[in-house]
CSV table of C-alpha atoms in Angstrom, one decimal:
chain,number,residue,atom,x,y,z
A,1,MET,CA,17.8,-2.5,-19.5
A,2,PRO,CA,16.4,-4.0,-16.2
A,3,SER,CA,17.8,-2.5,-12.6
A,4,THR,CA,19.4,-5.2,-10.8
A,5,GLU,CA,19.7,-2.9,-7.7
A,6,LYS,CA,18.5,-4.6,-4.9
A,7,ARG,CA,15.7,-3.0,-2.6
A,8,ALA,CA,14.8,-3.3,0.8
A,9,PRO,CA,11.7,-5.2,1.5
A,10,LEU,CA,8.6,-3.0,2.2
A,11,ASP,CA,7.3,-2.7,5.8
A,12,TRP,CA,3.5,-3.2,4.9
A,13,PHE,CA,1.0,-2.4,7.3
A,14,LYS,CA,-3.3,-2.2,7.4
A,15,SER,CA,-5.4,-0.4,9.3
A,16,SER,CA,-6.4,-0.7,12.9
A,17,TYR,CA,-10.2,-0.7,11.9
A,18,SER,CA,-9.1,-4.0,10.1
A,19,GLY,CA,-10.6,-7.3,11.5
A,20,GLY,CA,-7.7,-9.9,12.6
A,21,GLU,CA,-9.0,-12.4,10.4
A,22,GLY,CA,-7.2,-11.4,7.0
A,23,GLY,CA,-7.4,-11.7,3.6
A,24,GLU,CA,-10.3,-8.5,3.0
A,25,CYS,CA,-8.1,-5.7,3.5
A,26,VAL,CA,-5.6,-3.4,1.6
A,27,GLU,CA,-2.2,-3.1,3.0
A,28,ILE,CA,0.0,-0.1,2.5
A,29,ALA,CA,3.6,0.7,2.8
A,30,VAL,CA,5.2,4.0,2.5
A,31,THR,CA,8.5,4.8,0.8
A,32,GLU,CA,10.7,7.8,0.1
A,33,ASP,CA,8.7,8.7,-3.2
A,34,ALA,CA,5.4,6.5,-3.2
A,35,VAL,CA,2.7,5.1,-1.1
A,36,CYS,CA,2.0,1.6,-2.3
A,37,VAL,CA,-0.9,-0.5,-2.0
A,38,ARG,CA,-1.7,-4.0,-2.5
A,39,ASP,CA,-4.5,-6.4,-1.6
A,40,SER,CA,-3.7,-8.5,1.2
A,41,LYS,CA,-5.6,-11.7,-0.3
A,42,ASP,CA,-3.0,-11.9,-2.9
A,43,VAL,CA,0.3,-10.6,-1.7
A,44,SER,CA,2.3,-12.1,-4.6
A,45,ARG,CA,0.7,-9.6,-6.9
A,46,PRO,CA,2.8,-6.3,-7.8
A,47,PRO,CA,1.4,-3.2,-5.7
A,48,LEU,CA,-0.1,0.0,-6.9
A,49,ALA,CA,2.1,3.1,-6.2
A,50,VAL,CA,0.8,6.7,-6.2
A,51,SER,CA,2.4,9.9,-4.9
A,52,GLY,CA,1.9,10.9,-1.5
A,53,ALA,CA,0.0,13.5,-2.5
A,54,SER,CA,-2.3,11.7,-4.6
A,55,TRP,CA,-2.7,9.3,-1.4
A,56,SER,CA,-3.9,11.9,0.6
A,57,ARG,CA,-6.4,13.4,-1.6
A,58,PHE,CA,-7.8,9.7,-1.5
A,59,VAL,CA,-7.8,9.3,2.5
A,60,ARG,CA,-9.4,12.6,2.4
A,61,TYR,CA,-12.3,11.6,-0.3
A,62,ALA,CA,-13.1,8.3,1.5
A,63,VAL,CA,-13.2,10.0,5.2
A,64,ARG,CA,-15.9,12.3,3.3
A,65,GLY,CA,-18.0,9.3,2.4
């Protein structure tokens, strides 16, 4: 059965390294249970939710290049 519980809107942000033009970035929102990631070009699509540990591993990998 689908949940009828109302959820608070997520507080989305993007990297300070992103340009001010918009449309070419990913945005993230952190919740108690997950890090949500979405494409700033199409915010109507559902975000990808990953665990905090998975997000940390991804960021460490990305920083290493």
